[in-house]
Coordinates of C-alpha atoms in Angstrom, one line a residue:
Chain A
X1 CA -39.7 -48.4 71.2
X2 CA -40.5 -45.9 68.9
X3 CA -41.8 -48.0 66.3
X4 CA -43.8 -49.9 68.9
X5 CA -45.0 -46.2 70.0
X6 CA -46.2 -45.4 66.1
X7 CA -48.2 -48.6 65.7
X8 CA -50.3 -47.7 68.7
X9 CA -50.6 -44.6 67.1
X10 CA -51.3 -45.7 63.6
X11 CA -54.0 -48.3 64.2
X12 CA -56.0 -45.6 66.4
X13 CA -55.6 -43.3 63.2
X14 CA -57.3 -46.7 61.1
X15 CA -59.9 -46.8 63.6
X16 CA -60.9 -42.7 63.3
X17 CA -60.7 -43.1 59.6
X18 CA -62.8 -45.8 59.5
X19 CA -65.0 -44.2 62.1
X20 CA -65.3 -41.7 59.6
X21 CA -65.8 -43.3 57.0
X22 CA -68.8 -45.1 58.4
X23 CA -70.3 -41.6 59.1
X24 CA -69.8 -40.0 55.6
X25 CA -72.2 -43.3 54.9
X26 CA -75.1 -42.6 57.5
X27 CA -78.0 -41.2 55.8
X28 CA -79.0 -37.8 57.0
X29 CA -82.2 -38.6 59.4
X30 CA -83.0 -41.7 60.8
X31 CA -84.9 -44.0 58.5
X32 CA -87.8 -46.2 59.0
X33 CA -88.2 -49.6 57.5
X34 CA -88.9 -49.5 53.9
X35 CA -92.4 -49.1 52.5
X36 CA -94.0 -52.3 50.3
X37 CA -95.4 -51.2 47.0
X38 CA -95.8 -52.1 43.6
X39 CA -96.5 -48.9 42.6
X40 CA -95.0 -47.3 39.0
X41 CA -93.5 -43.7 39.7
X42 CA -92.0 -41.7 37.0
X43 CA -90.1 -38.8 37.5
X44 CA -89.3 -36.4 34.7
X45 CA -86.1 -34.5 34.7
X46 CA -83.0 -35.8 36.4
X47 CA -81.6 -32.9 37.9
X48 CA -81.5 -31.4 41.1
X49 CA -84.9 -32.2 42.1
X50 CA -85.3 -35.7 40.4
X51 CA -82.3 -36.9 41.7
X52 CA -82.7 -35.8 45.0
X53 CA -86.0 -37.5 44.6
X54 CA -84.8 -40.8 42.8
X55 CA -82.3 -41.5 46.3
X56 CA -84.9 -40.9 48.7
X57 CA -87.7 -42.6 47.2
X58 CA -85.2 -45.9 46.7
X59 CA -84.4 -45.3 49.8
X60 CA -87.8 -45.6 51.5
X61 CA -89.7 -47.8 48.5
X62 CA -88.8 -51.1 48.7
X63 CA -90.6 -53.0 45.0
X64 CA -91.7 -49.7 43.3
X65 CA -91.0 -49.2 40.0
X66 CA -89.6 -46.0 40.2
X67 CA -88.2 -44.9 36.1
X68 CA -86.4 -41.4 35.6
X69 CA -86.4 -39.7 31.9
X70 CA -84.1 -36.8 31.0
X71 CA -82.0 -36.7 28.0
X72 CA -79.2 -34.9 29.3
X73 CA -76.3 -36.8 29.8
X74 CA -74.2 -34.0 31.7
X75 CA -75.4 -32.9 34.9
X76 CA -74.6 -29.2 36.1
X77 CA -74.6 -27.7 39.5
X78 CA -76.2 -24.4 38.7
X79 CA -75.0 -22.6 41.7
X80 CA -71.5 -23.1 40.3
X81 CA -72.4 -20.5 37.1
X82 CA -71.6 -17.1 38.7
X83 CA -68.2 -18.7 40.3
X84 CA -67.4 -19.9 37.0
X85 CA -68.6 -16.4 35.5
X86 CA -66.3 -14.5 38.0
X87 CA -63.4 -16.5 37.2
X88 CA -63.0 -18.7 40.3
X89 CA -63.7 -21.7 39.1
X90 CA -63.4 -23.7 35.9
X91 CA -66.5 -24.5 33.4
X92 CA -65.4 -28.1 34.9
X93 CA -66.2 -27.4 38.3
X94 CA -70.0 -27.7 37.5
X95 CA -70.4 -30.7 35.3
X96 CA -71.0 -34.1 36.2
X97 CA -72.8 -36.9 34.6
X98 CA -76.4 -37.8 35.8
X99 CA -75.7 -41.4 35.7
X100 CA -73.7 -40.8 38.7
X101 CA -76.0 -39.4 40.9
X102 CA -78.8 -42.0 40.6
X103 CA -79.5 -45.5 42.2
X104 CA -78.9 -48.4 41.2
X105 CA -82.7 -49.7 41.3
X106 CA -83.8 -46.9 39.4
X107 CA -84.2 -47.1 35.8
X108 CA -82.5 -44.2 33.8
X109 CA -84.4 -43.3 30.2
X110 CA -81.5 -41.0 28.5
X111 CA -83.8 -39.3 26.1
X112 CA -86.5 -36.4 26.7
X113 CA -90.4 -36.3 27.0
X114 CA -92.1 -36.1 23.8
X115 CA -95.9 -35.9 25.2
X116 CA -97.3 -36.6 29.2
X117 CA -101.3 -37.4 29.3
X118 CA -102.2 -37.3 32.8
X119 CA -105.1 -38.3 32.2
X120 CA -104.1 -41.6 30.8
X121 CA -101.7 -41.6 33.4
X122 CA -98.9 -42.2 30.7
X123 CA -95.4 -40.1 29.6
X124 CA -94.1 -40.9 26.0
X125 CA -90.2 -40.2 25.7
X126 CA -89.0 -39.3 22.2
X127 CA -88.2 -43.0 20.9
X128 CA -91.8 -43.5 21.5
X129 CA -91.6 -45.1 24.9
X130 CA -94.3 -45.4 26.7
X131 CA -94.6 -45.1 30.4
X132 CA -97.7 -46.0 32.3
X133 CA -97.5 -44.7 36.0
X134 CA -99.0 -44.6 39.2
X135 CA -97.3 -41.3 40.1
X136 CA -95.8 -38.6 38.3
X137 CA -92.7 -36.1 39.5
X138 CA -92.5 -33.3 37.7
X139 CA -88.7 -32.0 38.0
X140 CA -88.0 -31.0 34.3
X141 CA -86.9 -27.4 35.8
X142 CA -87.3 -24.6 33.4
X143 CA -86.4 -23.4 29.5
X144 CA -84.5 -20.6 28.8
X145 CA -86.4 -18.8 25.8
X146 CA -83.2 -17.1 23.9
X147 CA -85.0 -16.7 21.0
X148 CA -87.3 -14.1 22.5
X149 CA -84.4 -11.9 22.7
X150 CA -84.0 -10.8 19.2
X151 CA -80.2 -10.7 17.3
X152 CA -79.0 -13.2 20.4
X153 CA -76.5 -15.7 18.8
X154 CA -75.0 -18.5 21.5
X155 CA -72.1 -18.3 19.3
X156 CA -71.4 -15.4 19.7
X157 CA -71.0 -15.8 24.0
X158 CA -67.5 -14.8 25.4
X159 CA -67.0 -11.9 22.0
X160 CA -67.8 -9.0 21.9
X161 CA -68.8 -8.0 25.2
X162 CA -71.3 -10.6 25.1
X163 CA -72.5 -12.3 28.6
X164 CA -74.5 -15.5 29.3
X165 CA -74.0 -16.8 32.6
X166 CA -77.1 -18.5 32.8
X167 CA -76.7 -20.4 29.5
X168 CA -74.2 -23.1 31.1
X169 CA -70.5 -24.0 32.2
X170 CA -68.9 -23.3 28.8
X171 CA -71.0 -20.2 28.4
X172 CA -70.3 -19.2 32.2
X173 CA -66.6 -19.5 31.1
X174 CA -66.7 -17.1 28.1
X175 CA -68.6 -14.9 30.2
X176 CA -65.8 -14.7 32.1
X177 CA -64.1 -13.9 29.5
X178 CA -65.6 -11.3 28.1
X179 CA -66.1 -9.8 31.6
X180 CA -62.4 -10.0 32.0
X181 CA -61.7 -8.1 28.9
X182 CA -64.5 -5.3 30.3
X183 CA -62.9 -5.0 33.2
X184 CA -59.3 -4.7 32.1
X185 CA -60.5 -1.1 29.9
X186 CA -63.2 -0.2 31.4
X187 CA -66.8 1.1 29.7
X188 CA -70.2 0.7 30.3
X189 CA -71.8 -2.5 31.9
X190 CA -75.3 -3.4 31.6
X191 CA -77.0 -6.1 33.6
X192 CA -80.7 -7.3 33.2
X193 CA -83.1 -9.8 34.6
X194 CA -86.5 -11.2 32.6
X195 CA -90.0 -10.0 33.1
X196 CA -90.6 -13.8 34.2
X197 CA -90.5 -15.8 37.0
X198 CA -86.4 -16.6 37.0
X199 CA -84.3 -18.9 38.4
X200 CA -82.1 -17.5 41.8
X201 CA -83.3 -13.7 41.3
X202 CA -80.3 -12.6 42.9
X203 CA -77.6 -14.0 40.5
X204 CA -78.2 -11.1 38.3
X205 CA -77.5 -8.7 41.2
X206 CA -74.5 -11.1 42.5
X207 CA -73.4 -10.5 39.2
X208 CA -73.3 -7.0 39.4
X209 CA -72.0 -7.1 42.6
X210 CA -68.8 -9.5 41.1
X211 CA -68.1 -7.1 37.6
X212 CA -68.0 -4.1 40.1
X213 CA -65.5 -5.7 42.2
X214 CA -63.0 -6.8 39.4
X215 CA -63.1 -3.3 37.8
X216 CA -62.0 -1.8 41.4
X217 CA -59.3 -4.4 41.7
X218 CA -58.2 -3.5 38.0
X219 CA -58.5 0.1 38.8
X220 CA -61.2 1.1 35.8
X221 CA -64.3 1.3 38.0
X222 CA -63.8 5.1 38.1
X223 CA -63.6 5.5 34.4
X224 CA -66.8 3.0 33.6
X225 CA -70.3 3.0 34.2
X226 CA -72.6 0.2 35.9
X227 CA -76.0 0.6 34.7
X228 CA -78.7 -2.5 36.5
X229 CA -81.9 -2.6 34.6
X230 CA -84.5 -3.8 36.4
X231 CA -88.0 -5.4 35.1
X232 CA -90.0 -3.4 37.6
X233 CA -89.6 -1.2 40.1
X234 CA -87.5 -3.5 42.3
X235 CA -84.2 -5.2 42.7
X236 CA -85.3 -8.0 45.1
X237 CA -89.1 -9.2 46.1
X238 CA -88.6 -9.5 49.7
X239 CA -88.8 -5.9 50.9
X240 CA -86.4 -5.6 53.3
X241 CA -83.6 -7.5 50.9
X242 CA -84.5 -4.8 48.3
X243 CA -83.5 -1.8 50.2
X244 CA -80.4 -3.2 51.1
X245 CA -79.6 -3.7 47.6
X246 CA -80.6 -0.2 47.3
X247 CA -78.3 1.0 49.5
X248 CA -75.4 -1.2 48.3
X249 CA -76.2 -0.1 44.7
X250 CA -76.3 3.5 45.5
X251 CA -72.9 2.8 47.7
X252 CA -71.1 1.1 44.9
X253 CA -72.4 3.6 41.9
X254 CA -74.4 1.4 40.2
X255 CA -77.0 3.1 38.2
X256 CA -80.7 1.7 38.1
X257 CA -82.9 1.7 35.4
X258 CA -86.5 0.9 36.3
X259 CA -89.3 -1.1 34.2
X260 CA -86.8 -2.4 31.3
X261 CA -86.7 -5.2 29.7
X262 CA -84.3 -6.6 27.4
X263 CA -85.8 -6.8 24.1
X264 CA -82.9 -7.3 21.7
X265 CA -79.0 -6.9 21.3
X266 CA -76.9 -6.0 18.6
X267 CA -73.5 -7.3 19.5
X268 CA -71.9 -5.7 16.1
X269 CA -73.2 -2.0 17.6
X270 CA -73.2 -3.4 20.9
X271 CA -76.5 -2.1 22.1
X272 CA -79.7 -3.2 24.3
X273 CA -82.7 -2.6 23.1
X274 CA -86.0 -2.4 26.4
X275 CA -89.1 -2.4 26.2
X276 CA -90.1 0.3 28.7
X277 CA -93.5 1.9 29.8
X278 CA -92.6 4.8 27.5
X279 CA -91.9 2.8 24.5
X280 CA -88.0 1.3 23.2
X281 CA -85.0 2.3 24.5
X282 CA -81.4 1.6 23.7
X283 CA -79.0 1.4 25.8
X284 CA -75.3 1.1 24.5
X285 CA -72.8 -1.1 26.4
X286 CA -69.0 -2.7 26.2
X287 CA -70.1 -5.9 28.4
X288 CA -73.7 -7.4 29.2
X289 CA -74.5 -10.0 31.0
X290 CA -77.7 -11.2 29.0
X291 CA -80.9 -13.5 30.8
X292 CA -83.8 -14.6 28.6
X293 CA -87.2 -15.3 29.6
X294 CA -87.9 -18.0 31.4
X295 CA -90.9 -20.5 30.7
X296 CA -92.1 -24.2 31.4
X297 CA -90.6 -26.5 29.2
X298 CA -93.0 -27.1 26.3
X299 CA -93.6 -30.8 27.0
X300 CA -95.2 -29.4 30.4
X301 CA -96.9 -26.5 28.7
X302 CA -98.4 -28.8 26.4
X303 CA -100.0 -31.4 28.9
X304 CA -102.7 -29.1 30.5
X305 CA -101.2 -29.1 33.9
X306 CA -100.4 -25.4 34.3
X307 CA -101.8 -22.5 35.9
X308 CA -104.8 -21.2 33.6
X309 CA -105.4 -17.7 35.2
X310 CA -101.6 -17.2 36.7
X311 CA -98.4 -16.8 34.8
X312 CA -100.1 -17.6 31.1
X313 CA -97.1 -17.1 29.5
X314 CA -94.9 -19.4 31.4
X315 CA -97.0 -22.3 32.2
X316 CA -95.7 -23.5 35.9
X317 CA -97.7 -26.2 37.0
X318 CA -101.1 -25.7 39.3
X319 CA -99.6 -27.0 42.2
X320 CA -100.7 -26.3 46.1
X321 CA -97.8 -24.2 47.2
X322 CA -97.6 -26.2 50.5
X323 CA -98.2 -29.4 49.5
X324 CA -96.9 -29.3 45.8
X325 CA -99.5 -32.0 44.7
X326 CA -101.1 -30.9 41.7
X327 CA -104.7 -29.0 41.9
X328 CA -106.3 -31.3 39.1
X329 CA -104.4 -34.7 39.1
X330 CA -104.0 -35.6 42.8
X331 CA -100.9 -38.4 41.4
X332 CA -98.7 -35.5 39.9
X333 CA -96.3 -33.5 42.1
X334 CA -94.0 -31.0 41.0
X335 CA -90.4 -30.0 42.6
X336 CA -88.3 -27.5 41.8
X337 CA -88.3 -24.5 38.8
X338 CA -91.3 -26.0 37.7
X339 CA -93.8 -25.6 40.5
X340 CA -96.0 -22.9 40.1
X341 CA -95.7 -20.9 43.6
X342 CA -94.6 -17.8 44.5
X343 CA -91.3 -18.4 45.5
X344 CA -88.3 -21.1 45.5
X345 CA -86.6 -21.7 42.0
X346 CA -83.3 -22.3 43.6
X347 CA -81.4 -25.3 44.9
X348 CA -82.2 -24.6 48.5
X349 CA -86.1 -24.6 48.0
X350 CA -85.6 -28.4 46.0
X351 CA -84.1 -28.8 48.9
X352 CA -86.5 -28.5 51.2
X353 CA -89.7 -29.6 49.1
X354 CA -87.8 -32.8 47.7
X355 CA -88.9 -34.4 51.5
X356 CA -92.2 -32.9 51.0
X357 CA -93.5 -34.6 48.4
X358 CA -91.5 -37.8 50.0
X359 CA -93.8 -37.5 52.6
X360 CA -97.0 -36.8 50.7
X361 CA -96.5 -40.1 47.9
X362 CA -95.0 -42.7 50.9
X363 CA -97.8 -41.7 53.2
X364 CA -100.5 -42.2 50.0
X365 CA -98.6 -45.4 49.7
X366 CA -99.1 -46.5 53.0
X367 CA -102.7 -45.1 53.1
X368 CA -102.4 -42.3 55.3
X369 CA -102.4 -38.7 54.9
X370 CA -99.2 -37.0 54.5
X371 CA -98.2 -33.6 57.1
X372 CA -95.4 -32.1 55.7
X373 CA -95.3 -28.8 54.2
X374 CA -93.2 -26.5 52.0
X375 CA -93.1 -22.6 53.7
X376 CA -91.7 -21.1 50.7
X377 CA -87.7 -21.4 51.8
X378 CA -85.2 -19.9 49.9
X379 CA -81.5 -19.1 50.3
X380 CA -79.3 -16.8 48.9
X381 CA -76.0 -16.3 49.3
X382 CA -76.0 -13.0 48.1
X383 CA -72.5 -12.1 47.0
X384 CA -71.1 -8.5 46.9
X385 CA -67.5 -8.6 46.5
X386 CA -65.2 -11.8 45.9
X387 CA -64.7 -12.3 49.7
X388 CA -68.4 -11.1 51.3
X389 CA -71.6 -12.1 51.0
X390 CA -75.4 -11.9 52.5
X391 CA -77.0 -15.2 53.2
X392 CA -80.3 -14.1 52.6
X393 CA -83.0 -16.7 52.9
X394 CA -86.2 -15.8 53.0
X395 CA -90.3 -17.7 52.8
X396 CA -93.9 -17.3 51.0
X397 CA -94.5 -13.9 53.2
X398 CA -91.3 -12.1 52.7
X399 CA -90.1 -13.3 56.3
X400 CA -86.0 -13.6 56.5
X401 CA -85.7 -17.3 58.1
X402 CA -82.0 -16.9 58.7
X403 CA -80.3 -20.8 59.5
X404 CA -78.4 -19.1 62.1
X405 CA -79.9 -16.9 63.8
X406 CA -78.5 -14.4 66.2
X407 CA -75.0 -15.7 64.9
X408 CA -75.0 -14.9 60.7
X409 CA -76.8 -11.6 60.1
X410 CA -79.1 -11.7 56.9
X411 CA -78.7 -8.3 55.6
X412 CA -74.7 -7.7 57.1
X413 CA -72.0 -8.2 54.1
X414 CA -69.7 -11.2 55.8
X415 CA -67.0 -13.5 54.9
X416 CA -68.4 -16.2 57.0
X417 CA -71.2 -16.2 54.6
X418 CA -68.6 -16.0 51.4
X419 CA -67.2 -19.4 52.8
X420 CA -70.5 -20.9 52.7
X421 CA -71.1 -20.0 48.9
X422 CA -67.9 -21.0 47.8
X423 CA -67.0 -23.8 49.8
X424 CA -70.0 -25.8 52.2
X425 CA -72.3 -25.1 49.5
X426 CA -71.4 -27.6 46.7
X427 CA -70.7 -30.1 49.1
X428 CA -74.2 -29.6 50.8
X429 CA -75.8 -29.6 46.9
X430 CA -74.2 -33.4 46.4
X431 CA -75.0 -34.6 49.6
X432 CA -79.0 -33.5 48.8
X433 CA -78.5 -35.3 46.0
X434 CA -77.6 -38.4 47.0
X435 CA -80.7 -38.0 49.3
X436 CA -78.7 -37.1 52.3
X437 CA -79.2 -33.5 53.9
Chain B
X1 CA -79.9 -25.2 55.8
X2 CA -82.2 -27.5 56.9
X3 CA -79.9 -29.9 58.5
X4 CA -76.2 -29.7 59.3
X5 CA -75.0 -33.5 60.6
X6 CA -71.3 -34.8 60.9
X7 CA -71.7 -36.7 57.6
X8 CA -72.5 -33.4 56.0
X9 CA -69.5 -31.4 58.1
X10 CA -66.9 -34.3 56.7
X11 CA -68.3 -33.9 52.7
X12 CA -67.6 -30.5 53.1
X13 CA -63.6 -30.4 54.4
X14 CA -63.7 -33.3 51.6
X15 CA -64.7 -30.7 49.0
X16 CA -62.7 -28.2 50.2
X17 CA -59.4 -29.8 50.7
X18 CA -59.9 -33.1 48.8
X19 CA -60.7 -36.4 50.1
X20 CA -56.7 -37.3 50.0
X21 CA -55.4 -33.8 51.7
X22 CA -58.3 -33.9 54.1
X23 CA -57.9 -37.5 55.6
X24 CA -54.0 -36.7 56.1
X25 CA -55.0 -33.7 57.7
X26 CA -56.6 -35.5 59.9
X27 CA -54.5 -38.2 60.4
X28 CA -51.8 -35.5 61.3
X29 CA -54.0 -34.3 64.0
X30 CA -54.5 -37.6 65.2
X31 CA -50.8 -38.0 65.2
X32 CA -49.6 -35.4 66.9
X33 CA -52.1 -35.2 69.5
X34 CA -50.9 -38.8 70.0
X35 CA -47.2 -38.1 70.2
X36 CA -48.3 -35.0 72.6
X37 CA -49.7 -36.9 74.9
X38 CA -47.1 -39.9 74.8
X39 CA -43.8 -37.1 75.5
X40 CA -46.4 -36.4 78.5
X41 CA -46.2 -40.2 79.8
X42 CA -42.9 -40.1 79.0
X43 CA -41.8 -37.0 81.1
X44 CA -44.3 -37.9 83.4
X45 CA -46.4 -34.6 83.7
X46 CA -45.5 -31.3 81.8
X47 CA -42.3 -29.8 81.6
X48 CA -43.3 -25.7 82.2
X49 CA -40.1 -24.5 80.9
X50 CA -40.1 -26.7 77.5
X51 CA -43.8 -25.3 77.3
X52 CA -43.1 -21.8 77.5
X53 CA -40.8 -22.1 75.1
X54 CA -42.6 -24.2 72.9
X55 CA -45.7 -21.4 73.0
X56 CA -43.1 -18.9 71.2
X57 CA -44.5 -20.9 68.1
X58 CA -48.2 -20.2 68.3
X59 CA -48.5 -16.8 66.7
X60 CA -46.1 -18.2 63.9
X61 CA -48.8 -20.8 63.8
X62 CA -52.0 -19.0 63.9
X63 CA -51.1 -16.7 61.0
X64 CA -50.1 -19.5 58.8
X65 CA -53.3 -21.2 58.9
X66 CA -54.9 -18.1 58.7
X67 CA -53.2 -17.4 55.7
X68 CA -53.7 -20.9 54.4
X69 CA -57.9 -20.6 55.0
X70 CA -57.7 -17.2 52.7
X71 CA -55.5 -18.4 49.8
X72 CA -58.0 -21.7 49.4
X73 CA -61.0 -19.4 49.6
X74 CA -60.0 -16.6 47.4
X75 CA -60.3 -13.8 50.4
X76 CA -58.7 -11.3 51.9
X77 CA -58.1 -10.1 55.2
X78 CA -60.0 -6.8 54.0
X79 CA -63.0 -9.2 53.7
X80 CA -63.8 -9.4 57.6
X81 CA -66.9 -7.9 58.3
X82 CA -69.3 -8.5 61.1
X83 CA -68.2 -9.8 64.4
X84 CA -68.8 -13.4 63.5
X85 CA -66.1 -13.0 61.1
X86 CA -63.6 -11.8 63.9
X87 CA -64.8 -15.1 66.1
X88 CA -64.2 -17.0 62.9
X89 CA -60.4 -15.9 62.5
X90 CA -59.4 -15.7 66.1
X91 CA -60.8 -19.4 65.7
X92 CA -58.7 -20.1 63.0
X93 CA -55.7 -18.8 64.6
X94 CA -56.3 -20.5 67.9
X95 CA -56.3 -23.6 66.0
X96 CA -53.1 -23.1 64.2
X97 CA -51.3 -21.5 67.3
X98 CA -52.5 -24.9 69.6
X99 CA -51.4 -27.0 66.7
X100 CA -47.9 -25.7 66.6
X101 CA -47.3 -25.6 70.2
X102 CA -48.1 -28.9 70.3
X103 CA -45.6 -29.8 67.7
X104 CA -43.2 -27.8 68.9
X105 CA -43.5 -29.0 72.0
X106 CA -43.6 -32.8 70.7
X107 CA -40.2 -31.9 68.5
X108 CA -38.6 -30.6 72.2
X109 CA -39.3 -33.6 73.7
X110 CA -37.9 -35.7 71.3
X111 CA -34.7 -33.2 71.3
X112 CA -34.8 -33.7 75.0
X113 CA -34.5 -37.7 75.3
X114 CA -31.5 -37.9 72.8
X115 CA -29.7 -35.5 74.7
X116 CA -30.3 -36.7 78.1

């Protein structure tokens, strides 16, 4: 009887799996029959944003050409860097390979840009390859200038007191590290951020926020001293956001420094050297969490598709900030760190302007004018303790577009919003890159 | 987040737990809501004593899978904030509690037919 009783019960549990199963597969939205093209897309940079863009252009192209080119074999999920720098997660925990990611009817080119004419319509990749296209993505996301801060040695990451979260997985880990040590004795802690546009403006902060926290738990926060020195006279663009991190700042000691930039360390003295409206000055330190300038990768700068009047020395592509089609070469659209707009070098904003640009190429493709258009979103999940956060997203005009609102409070610190950063979040980043959410 | 769908929902219990630990879990769920449901056949409606008694269990199992959400998401109890935090742990602990009535009460019933 019993057994007879289990069967029942273990082909229903089959039948949910499967069910399951078959929804883990759906695609996000409903999809319309694929579009017939020939046409040759290229899309440079298979990260986040080429990725993302790779699946759903497969997805809706049906005989395009589509070829992506990025030299990196490893693929990281950014996001994952201040976990990893906080000692939550192994440097594992953000790699993966980029093969993985992409299509099979997309052709990967393992090696980097060496030149893009656009006015040839053509991308040569280091071998010498050349690529003729139709259409060119720009997704090569950003370079991380560590040269410009002088007596910076990427050895030297993890010793010393010395911080790079930004730098990648391994270098996330030896932040750690490092941070560890700091927190264990106790001393001063210095945080920066670039006089540049920057990738997720609020890791810095988050960081702060993290450091702080494990000097409480080790009981050394009331011997040490936090010092935040910021580029400007903010912490945060969007207003409101800022004076919370005021407050929170204030609340938590942390000292703010206004108008510096990091100009050079010396890890053997370990001390900061700022540029600051009333000349150098040093700051000394026992950790710092150091983040270079941050620039258009030179293959981009080189090609004559960036701003002329705006952000000289970064080069971000002319792009219209809703459309993200460029100004000058109607065929080239940029997603991602790259776009030159005022806001949205995160994960969240790829995406949202990965379908975008979807629906600007496939509606050129079918001859029609495209509709969609990027606002500016942004998230943050702002965290400021291990175990609380502030999922602040946020557009072009400084509005807070909260997901839920009425139910998660932008500006409250919540664990709800903790969850969401450490757990839902990854999961959400792969499933945008496979073209699904 | 633009869009939040079921396939979207299962990839994330699948990254939290693991794809292995995630599809027993629910395949334990399934289970026991099965076997709940066959002791009611069985008994022919439910039995308010065995209930009562089987409800003893449910604070023992609301704070275990309370305890068992914080220890895979490196929080603390101290960590509740707003009230959407509250909502999300009495959640929590309604599930667990339900759960292990259920199972206890599924247990009792089996206790139940080999002693009749």
């Amino acid at each position: 009887m019993t057994g007879h009783h289990l069967e029942i019960g273990r082909r229903q549990l089959l039948g949910l799996a499967a069910a399951g199963g078959v929804a883990a597969l759906l695609p996000a939205g409903g999809n319309a029959a694929p579009v017939r093209t020939n046409a040759r897309i290229v899309i440079l940079g298979a990260g986040a944003a080429g990725a993302a863009m790779a699946n759903r252009l497969a997805a809706r192209l049906d005989g395009a050409s589509i070829t992506i080119v990025d030299g990196r074999r490893e693929h990281w999920y950014q996001p994952g860097f201040t976990l990893i720098a906080a000692g939550l997660k192994p440097a594992g925990y953000s790699v993966s390979t980029t093969g993985q990611w992409l299509p099979r009817p997309v052709r990967l080119i393992q090696e980097y840009a060496a030149a893009i004419d656009p006015v040839a319509q053509r991308v040569t990749t280091e071998s010498g390859e050349a690529l003729d296209y139709d259409y060119l993505i720009l997704a090569t996301g950003l370079s991380l200038d560590w040269a410009a801060i002088q007596g910076f040695d990427m050895n030297m990451v993890g010793q010393s007191g010395l911080g790079a979260v930004y730098a990648g997985p391994q270098q996330a880990e030896a932040t750690w590290r490092a941070m560890d040590a700091f927190t264990r004795k106790g001393g001063a802690a210095l945080f920066c951020r670039p006089a540049t546009e920057m990738k997720c403006a609020g890791a810095p902060l988050k960081y702060t926020f993290i450091t702080d926290d494990r000097a409480r738990s080790h009981g050394t926060r009331a011997d040490s001293q936090f010092v935040y020195a910021s580029n400007n006279d903010a912490l945060f663009s969007v207003p409101v956001v800022n004076e919370k991190v005021k407050l929170l700042y204030r609340d938590r000691g942390v000292d703010v420094r206004w108008n510096h930039v990091l100009k050079a360390v010396d890890p053997a003295a370990r001390q900061a050297v700022f540029d600051t409206p009333e000349g150098e000055r040093s700051l000394d330190y026992d950790f710092i969490n150091v983040i270079p300038p941050q620039r258009a990768p030179a293959v981009v700068r080189e090609a004559g598709l960036s701003w002329a009047d705006k952000w000289v020395d970064q080069g971000w592509i002319e792009v219209d900030q809703a459309t993200l089609r460029h100004l000058r070469f109607p065929n080239v659209f940029g997603i991602g760190d790259i776009n030159g707009v005022p806001k949205g070098k995160t994960a969240a904003s790829v995406k949202w302007q990965v379908p975008v640009v979807e629906d600007h190429l496939v509606a050129e493709l079918q001859g029609r004018q495209g509709t969609a258009s990027y606002n500016g979103y942004t998230s943050c999940p702002l965290i400021t303790r291990i175990g609380r956060a502030m999922l602040v997203e946020f557009d072009y005009e400084n509005n807070l577009v909260p997901s839920f609102p009425g139910v998660i409070a932008p500006l409250e610190e919540l664990w709800v919003s903790w969850l969401m950063k450490e757990i839902a979040l990854k999961p959400t980043y792969n499933a945008m890159l496979r073209g699904r959410a | 987040m633009k869009e939040l769908t079921v396939a979207t929902l299962i990839a994330v219990f699948e990254e939290i737990l693991g794809r292995v630990t995630f599809w027993a879990l629910v395949a334990l769920a399934a289970v026991i809501t099965v076997l709940f449901l066959m002791t009611l056949i069985r008994e022919r409606g439910l039995l308010s004593r065995s209930f009562l008694r089987s409800q003893m269990w449910f604070p023992l199992g609301a704070v275990a899978m309370v305890w068992f959400v914080m220890r895979v998401t490196n929080s603390r109890l101290a960590d509740i904030g707003g009230p959407i935090d509250w909502f999300m742990l009495l959640g929590l602990g309604i599930w667990g509690g339900v759960g292990a009535v259920m199972w206890a009460y599924v247990i009792g019933g089996a206790i139940r037919r080999r002693t009749v």
